[in-house]
Short mmCIF file of C-alpha atoms and ligand atoms in Angstrom, two decimals:
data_model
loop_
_atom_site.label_atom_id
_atom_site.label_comp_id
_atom_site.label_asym_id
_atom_site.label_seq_id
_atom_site.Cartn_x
_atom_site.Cartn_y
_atom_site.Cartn_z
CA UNK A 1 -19.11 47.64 -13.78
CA UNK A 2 -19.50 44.06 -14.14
CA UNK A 3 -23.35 44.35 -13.07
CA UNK A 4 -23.87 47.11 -15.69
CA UNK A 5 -22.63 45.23 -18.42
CA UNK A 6 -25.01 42.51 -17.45
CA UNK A 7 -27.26 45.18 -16.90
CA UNK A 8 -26.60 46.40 -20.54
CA UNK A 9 -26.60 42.87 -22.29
CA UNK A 10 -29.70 41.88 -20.78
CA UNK A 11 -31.45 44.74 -22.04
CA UNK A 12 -29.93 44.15 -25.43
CA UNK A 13 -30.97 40.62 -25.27
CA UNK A 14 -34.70 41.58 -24.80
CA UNK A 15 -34.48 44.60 -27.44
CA UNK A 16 -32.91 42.22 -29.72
CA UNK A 17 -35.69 38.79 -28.98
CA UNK A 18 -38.48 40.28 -30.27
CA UNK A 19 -36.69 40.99 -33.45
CA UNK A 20 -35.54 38.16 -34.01
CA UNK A 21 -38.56 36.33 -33.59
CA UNK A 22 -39.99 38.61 -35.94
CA UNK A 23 -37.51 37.80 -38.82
CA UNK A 24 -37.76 34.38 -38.03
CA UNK A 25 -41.83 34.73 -37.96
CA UNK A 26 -42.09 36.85 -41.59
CA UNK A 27 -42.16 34.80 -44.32
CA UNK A 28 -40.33 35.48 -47.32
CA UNK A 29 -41.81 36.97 -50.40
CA UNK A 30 -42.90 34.34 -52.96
CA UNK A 31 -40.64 33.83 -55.90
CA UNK A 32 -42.12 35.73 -58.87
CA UNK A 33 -40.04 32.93 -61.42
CA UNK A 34 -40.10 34.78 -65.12
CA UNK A 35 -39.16 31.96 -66.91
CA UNK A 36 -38.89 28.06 -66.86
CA UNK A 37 -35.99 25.76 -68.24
CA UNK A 38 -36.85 21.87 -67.90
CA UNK A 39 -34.31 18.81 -68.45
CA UNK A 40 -35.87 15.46 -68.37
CA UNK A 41 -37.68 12.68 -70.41
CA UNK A 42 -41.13 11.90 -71.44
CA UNK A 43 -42.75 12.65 -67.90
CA UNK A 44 -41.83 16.15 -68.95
CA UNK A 45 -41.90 16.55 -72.45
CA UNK A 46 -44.21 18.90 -74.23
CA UNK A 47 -43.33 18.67 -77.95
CA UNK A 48 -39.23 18.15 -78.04
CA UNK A 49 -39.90 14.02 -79.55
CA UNK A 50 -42.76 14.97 -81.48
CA UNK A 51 -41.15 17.80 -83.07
CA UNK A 52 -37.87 15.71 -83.47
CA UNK A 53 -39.32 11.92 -84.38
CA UNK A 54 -43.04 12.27 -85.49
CA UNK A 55 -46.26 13.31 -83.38
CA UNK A 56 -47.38 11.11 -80.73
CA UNK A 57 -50.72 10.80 -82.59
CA UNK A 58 -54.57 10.16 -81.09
CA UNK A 59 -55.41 9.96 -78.71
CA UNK A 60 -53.04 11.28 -76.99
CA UNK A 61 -53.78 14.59 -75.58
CA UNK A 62 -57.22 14.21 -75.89
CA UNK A 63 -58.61 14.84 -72.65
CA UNK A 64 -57.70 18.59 -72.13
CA UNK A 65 -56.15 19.80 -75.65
CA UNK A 66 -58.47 18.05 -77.31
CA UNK A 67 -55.57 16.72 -79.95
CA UNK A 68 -52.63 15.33 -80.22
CA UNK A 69 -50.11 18.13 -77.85
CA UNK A 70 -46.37 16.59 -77.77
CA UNK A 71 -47.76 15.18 -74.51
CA UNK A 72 -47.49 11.52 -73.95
CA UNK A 73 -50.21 11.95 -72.03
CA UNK A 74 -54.24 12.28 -72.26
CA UNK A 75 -53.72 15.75 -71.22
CA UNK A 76 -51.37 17.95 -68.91
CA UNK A 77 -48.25 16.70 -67.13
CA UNK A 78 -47.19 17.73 -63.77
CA UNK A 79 -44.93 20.66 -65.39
CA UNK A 80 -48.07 21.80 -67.16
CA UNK A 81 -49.35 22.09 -63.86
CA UNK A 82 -46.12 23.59 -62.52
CA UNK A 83 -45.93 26.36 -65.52
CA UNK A 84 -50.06 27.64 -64.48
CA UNK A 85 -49.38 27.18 -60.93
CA UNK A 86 -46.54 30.33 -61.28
CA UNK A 87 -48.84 32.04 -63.44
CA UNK A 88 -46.59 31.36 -66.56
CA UNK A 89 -47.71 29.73 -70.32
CA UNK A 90 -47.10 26.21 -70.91
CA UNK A 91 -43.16 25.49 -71.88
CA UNK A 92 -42.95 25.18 -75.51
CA UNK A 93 -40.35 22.55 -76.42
CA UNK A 94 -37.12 23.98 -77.63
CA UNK A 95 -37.06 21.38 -80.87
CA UNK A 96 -40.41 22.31 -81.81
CA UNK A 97 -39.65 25.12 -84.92
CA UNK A 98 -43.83 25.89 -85.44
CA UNK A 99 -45.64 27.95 -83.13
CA UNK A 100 -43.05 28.46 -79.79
CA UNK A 101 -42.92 30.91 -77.58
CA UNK A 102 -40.03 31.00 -75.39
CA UNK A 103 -40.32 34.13 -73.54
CA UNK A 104 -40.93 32.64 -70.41
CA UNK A 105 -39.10 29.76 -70.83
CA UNK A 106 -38.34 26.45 -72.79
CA UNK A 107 -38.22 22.96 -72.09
CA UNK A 108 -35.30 20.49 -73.10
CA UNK A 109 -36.72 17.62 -72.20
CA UNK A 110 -37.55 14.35 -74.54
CA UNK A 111 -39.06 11.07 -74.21
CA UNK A 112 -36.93 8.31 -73.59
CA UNK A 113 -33.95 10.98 -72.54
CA UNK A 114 -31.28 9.67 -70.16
CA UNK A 115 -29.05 11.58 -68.08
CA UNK A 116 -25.87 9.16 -69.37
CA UNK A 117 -25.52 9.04 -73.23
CA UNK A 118 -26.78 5.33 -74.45
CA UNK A 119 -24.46 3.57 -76.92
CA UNK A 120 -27.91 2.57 -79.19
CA UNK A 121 -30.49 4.94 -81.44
CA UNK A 122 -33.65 5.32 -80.81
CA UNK A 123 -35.13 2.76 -83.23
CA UNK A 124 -32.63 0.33 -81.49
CA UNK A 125 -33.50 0.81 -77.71
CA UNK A 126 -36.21 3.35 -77.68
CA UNK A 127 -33.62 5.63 -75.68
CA UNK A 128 -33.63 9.12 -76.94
CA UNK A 129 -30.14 10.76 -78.28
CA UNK A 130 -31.33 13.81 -76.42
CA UNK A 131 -29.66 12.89 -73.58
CA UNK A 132 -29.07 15.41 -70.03
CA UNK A 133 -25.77 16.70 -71.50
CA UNK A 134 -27.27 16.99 -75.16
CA UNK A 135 -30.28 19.14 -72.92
CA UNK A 136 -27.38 20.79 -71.71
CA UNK A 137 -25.96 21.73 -75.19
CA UNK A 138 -29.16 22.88 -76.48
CA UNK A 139 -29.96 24.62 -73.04
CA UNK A 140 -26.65 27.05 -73.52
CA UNK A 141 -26.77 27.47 -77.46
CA UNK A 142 -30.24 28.83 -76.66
CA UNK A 143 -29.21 31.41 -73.92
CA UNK A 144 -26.47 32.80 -75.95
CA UNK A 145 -28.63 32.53 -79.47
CA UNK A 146 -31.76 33.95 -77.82
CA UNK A 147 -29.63 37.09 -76.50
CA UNK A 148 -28.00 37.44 -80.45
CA UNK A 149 -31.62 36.97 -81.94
CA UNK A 150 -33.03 39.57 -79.04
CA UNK A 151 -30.66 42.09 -80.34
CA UNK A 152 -31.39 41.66 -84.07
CA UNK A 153 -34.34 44.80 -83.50
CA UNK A 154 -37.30 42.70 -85.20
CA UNK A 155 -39.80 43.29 -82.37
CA UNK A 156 -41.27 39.78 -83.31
CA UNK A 157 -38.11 38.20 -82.08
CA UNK A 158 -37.71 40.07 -78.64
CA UNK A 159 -41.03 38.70 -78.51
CA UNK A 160 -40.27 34.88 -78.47
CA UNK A 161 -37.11 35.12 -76.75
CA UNK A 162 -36.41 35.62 -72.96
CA UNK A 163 -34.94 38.42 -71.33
CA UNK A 164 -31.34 37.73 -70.65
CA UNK A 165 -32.06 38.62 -66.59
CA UNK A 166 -34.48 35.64 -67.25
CA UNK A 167 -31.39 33.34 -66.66
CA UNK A 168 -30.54 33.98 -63.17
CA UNK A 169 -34.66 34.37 -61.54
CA UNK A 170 -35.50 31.42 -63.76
CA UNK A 171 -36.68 28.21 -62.38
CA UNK A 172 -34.70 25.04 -63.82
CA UNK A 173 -37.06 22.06 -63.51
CA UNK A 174 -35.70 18.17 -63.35
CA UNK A 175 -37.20 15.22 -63.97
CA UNK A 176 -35.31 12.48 -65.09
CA UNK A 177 -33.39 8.99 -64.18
CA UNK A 178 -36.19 6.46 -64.54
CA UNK A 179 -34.97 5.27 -68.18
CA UNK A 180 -31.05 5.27 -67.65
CA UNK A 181 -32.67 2.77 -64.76
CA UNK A 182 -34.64 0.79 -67.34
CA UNK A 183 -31.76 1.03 -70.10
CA UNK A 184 -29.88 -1.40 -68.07
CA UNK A 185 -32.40 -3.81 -67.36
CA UNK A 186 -33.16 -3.48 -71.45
CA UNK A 187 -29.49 -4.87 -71.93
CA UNK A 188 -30.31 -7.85 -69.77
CA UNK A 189 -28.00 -6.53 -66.74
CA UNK A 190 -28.38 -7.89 -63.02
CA UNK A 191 -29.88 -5.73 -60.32
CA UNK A 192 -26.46 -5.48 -58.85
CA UNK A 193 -25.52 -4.39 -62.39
CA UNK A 194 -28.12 -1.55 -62.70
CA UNK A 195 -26.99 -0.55 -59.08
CA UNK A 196 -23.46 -0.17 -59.86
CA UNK A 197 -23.50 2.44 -62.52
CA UNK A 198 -25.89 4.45 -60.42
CA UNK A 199 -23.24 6.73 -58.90
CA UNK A 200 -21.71 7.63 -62.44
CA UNK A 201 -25.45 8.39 -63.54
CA UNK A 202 -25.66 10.83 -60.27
CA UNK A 203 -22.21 12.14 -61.21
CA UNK A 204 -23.13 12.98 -64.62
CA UNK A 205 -26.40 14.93 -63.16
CA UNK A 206 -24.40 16.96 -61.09
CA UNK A 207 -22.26 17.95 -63.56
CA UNK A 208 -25.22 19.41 -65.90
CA UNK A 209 -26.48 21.26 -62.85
CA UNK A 210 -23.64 22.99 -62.46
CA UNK A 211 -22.92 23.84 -65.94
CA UNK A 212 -26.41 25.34 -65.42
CA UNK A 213 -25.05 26.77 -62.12
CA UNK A 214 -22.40 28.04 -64.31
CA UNK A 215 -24.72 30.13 -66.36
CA UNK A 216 -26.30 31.94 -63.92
CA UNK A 217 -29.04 29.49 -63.50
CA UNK A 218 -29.57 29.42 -59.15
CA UNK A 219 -33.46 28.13 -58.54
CA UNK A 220 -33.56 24.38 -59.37
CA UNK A 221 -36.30 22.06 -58.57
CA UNK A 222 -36.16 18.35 -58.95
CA UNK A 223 -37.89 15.62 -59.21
CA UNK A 224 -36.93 12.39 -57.88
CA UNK A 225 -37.95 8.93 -60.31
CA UNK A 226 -41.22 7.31 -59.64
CA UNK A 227 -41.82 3.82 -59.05
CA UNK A 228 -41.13 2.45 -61.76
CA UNK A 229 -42.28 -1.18 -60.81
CA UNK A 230 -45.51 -0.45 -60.94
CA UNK A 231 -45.66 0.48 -64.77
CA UNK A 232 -47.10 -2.12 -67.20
CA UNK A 233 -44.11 -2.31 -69.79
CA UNK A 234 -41.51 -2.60 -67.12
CA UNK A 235 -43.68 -5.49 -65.65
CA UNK A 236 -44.81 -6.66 -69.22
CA UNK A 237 -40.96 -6.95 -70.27
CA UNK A 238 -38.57 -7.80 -67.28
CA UNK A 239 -41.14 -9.17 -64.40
CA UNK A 240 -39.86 -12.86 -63.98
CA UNK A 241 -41.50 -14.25 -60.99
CA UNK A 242 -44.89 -13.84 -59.20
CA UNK A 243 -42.61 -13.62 -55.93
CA UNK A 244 -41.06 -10.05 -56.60
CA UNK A 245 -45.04 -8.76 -56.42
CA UNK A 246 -45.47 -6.87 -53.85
CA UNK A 247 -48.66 -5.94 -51.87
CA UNK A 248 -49.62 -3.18 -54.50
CA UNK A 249 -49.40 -5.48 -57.20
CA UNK A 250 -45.89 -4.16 -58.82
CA UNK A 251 -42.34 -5.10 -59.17
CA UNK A 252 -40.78 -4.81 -56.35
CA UNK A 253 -37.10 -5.60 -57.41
CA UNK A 254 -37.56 -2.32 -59.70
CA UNK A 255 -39.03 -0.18 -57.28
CA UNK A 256 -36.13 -1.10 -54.49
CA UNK A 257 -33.53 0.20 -57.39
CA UNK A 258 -35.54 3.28 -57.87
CA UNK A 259 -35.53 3.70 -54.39
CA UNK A 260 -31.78 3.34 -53.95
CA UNK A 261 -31.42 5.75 -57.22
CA UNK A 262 -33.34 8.22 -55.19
CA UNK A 263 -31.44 7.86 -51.97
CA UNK A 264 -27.88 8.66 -54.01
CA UNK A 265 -30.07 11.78 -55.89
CA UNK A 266 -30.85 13.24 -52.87
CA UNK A 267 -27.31 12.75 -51.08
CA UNK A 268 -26.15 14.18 -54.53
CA UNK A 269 -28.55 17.09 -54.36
CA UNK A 270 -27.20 17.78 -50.61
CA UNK A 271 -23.55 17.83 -52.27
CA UNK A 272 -24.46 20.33 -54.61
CA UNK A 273 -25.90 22.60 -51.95
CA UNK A 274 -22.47 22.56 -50.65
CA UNK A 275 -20.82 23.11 -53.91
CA UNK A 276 -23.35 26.03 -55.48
CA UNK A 277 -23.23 28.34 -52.31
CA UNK A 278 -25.92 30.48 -54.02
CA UNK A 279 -28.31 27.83 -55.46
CA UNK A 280 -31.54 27.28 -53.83
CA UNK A 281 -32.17 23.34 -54.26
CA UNK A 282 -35.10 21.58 -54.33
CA UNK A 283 -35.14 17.77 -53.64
CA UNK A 284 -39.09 16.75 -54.65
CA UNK A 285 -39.84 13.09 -53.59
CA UNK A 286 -42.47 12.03 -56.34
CA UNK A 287 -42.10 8.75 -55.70
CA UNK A 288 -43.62 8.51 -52.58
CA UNK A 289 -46.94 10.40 -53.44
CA UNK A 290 -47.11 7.94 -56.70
CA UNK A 291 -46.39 5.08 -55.10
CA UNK A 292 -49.31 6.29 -52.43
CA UNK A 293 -51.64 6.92 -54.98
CA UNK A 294 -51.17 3.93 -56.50
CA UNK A 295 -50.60 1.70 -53.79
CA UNK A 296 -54.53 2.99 -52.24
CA UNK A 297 -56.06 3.44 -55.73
CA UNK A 298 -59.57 3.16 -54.16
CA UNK A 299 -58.94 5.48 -51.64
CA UNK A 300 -58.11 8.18 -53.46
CA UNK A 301 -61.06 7.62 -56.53
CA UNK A 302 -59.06 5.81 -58.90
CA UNK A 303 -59.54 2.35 -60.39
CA UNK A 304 -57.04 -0.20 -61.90
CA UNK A 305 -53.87 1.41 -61.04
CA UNK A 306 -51.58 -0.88 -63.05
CA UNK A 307 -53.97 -1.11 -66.32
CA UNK A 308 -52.98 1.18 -69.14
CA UNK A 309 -56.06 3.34 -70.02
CA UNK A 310 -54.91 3.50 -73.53
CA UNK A 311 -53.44 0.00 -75.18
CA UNK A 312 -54.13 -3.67 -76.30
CA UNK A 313 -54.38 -7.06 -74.77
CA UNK A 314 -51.78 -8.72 -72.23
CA UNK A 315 -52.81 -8.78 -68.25
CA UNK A 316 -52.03 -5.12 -68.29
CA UNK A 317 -53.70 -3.89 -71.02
CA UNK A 318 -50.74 -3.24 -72.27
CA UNK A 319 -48.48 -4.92 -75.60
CA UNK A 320 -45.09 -3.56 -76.19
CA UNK A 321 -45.19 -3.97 -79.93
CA UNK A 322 -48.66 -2.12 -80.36
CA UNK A 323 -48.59 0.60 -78.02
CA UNK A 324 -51.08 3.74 -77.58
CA UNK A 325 -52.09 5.38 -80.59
CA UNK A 326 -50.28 2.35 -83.10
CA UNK A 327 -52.45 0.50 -85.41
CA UNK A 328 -52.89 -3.26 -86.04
CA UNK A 329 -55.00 -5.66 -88.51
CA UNK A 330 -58.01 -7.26 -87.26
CA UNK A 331 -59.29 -9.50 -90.50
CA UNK A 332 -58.14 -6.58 -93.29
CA UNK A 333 -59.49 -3.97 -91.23
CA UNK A 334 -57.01 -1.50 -89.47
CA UNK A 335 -57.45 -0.72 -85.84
CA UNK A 336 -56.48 2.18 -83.62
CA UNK A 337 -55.32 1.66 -80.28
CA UNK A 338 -57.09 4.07 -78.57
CA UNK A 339 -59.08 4.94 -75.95
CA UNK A 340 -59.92 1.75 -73.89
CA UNK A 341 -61.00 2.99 -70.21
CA UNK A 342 -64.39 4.72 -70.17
CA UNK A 343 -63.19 7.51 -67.91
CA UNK A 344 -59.19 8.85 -67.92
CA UNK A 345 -60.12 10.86 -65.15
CA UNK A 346 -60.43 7.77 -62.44
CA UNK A 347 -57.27 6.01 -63.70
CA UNK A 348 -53.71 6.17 -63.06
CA UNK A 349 -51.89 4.70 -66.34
CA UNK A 350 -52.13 5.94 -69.57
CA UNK A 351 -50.32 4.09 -71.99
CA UNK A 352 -48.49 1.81 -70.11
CA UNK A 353 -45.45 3.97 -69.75
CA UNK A 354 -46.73 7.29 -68.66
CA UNK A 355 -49.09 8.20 -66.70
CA UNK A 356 -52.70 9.93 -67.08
CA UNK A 357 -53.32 14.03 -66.33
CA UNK A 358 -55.62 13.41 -63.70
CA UNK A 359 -52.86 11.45 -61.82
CA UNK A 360 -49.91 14.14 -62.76
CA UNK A 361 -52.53 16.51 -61.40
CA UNK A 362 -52.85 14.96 -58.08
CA UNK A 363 -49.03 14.46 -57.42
CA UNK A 364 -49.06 18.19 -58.57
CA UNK A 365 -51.16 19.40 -55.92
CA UNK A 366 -49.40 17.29 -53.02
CA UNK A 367 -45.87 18.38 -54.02
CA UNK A 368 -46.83 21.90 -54.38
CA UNK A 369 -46.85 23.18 -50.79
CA UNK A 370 -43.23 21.24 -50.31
CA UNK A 371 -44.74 18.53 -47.72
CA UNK A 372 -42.89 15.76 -50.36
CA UNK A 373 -39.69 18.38 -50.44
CA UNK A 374 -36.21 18.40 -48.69
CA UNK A 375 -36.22 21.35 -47.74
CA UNK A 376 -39.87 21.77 -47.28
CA UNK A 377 -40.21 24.46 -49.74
CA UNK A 378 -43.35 25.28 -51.56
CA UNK A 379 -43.41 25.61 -55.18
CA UNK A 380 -43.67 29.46 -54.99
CA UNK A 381 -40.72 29.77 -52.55
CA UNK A 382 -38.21 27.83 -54.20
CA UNK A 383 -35.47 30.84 -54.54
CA UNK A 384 -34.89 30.83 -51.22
CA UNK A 385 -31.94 29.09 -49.79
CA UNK A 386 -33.08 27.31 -46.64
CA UNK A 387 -30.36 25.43 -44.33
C1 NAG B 401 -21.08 3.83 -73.89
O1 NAG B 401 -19.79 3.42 -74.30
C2 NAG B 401 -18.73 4.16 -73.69
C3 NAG B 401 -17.42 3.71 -74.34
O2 NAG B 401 -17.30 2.31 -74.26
C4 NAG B 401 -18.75 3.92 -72.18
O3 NAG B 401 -17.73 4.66 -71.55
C5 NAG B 401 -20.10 4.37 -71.64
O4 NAG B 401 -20.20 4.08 -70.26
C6 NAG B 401 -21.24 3.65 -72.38
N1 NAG B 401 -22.50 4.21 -71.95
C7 NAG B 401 -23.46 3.50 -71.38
C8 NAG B 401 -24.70 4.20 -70.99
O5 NAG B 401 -23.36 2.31 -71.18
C1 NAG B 402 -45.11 35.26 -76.49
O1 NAG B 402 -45.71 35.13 -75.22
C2 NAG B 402 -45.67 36.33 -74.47
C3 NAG B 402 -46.20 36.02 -73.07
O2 NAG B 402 -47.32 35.18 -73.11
C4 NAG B 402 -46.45 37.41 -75.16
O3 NAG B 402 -46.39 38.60 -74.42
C5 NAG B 402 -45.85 37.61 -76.55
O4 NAG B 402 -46.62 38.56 -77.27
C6 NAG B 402 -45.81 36.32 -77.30
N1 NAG B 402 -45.11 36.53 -78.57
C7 NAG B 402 -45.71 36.50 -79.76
C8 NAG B 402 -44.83 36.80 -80.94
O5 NAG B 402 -46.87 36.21 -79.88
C1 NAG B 403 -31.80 -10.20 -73.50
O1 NAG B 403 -32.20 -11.53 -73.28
C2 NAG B 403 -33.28 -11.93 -74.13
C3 NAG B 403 -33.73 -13.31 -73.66
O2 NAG B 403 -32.63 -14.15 -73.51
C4 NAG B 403 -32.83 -11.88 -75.57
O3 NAG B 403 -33.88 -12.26 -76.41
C5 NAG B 403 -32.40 -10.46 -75.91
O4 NAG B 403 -31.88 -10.41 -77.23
C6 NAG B 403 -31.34 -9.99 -74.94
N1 NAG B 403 -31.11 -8.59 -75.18
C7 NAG B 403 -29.91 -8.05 -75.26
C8 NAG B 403 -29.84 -6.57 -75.54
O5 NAG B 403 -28.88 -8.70 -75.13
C1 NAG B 404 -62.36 -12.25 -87.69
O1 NAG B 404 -63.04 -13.06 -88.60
C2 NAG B 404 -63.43 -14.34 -88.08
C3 NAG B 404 -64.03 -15.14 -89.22
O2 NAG B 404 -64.96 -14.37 -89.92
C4 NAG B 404 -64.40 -14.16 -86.94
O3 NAG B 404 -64.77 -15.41 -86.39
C5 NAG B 404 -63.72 -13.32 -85.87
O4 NAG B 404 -64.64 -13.03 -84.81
C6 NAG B 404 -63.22 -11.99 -86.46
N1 NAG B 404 -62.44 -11.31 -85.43
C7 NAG B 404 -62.71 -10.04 -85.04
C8 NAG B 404 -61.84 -9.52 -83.93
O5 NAG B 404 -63.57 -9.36 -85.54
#
């Protein structure tokens, strides 16, 4: 008996490896995302401050849309690239009344949006009142108005508005963190300052993802903050001492709290895994491939990775008060800012504060295939829940 049941498992055993190694071997099917929702702040904002606060005027956008495009930004950002990648139009912003489209999608985001409310207004700080739970706000009004507006019968609406079964397949991109970092520093707070409300910011993230959660929303990919250290109006406004440089050229003080804001994202991420059992998350670590990129300009074709392509004076080519696209007097005569690199396609910076397409582009392509991910997760096959 006992040698028969041996006999039998065995033979199951066998029947059963080959099986199993072919379920393990077959990759899943890829994604097929209908729609896009994005939270974040300028690094993803197509139109929402424009629309909301005035155009970001010439030259930005100038490179690939040829005018000014909501973008701060000579051309396409990386969820431009994101959006074509799944075969999908660009995200129109959901402030922006003229000309959207959100059938596949919309996008929340603003400059200068923080996850945590900021106690100042924009003209004050520069900190956007569209903040990650305002995002939030707009984010449900506009599934529940959508599906009102969708029912209306005027075939023009059901063809600006997603499909309510949109909700659930939908991606939700993230990218944002970098300015409730910077808000601090703006109020003249220690390092040790800046660190300390980091968990609350982290709290307050979580809880907007699973509001989201709450709303069907399961595919969410986010971005971690870049290195913000390197950027000419962090280093223009808060760099104190030549010995916090660091072998790149940028501040390294604000690049070790980014990095410690990224650690607690990704521990936070991990959380929510456990908390959402049917959420697929995506942690996407942007900073490293920046900081790469910028750290071996040369090596990679760029030049001048910490001059602004598009600004005035200072060592960075950068002045807070006249920024890209402002205007100044030169003897009587106005004068843009514009344009000051020859060629936005070999540099890295484009205004000081945001960075230029043809850099967004390459951090696209080497977080698309999920090398920079936990899990490793390619763009296309980030629905799937991996352990
Ligand atoms: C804004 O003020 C409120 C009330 O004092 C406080 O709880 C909150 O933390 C402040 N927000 C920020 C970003 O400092
Ligand atoms: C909105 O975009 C979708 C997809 O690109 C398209 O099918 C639809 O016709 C557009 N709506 C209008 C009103 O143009
Ligand atoms: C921060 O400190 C600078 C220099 O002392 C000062 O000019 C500025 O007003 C302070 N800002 C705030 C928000 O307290
Ligand atoms: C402004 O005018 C002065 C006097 O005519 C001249 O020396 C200077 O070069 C001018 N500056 C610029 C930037 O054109």
């Amino acid at each position: 008996m006992e040698s028969q049941y041996l006999h039998t498992t065995l033979l199951a055993l066998l029947l059963l490896l080959p099986i199993s190694i072919c379920i393990a071997k077959k990759p899943p099917p890829p994604c097929n995302f209908p729609a896009i929702f994005n939270f974040g702040d300028s690094n993803s904002d197509t139109g929402g401050l424009s629309a909301a606060f005035g155009q970001a005027g010439p030259p930005h956008g100038e490179t690939y849309f040829h005018h000014p495009a909501g973008r701060y930004c000579d051309g396409r950002l990386k969820i431009d690239f994101i959006a074509e990648r799944l075969g999908l139009p660009h995200v129109s912003a959901f402030l922006d009344a003229l000309g959207s489209n959100f059938t596949h999608g919309a996008n929340f985001a603003t400059a200068g949006s923080t996850v945590r409310p900021q106690n100042t207004t924009l003209h004050q700080s520069g900190f956007s009142p569209f903040s990650l739970n305002v995002q939030f706000y707009q984010f449900s009004d506009f599934h529940r108005r959508s599906q009102i507006i969708r029912r209306r019968g005027a075939p023009v609406f059901r063809g600006l508005m997603p499909n309510a079964h949109h909700f659930s397949k939908a991606l939700y991109t993230f990218d944002i963190g970098q300015n409730d970092l910077t808000a601090g520093y703006f109020l003249n707070m220690s390092t040790a300052q800046v660190r300390a409300y980091v968990p609350d910011v982290l709290d307050q993230f979580k809880t907007v993802v699973k509001d989201i959660y709450g709303q069907g929303g399961r595919y969410f990919w986010i971005h971690n903050t870049g290195p913000v250290g390197c950027l000419p109006y962090v280093m223009d406004r808060l760099l104190v001492s030549a010995a916090q440089v660091d072998k790149a050229g940028c501040a390294a003080p604000f690049n070790e709290v980014a990095q410690y804001f990224n650690g607690r994202l990704k521990q936070a991420v991990q959380q929510l895994r456990q908390d959402l059992p049917h959420a697929a998350l995506t942690y996407v670590d942007v900073y490293s491939v920046m900081y790469d990129l910028i750290s071996r300009a040369k090596q990679h074709g760029f030049v001048h990775p910490l001059q602004a392509c598009c600004g005035h004076g200072g060592k960075y080519n950068y002045n807070m008060h006249i920024g890209c696209g402002g205007k100044f007097m030169v003897n009587g005569t106005e004068v843009l800012v514009g344009k000051a690199c020859r060629d936005p396609s070999v540099r890295i910076n484009w205004d000081g504060v945001h960075y230029t397409e043809a850099a967004n582009k390459w951090v696209f392509d080497k977080i698309v295939d999920g090398s920079y991910s936990d899990p490793p997760v390619p763009l296309r096959m980030a629905c799937h829940r991996f352990k």
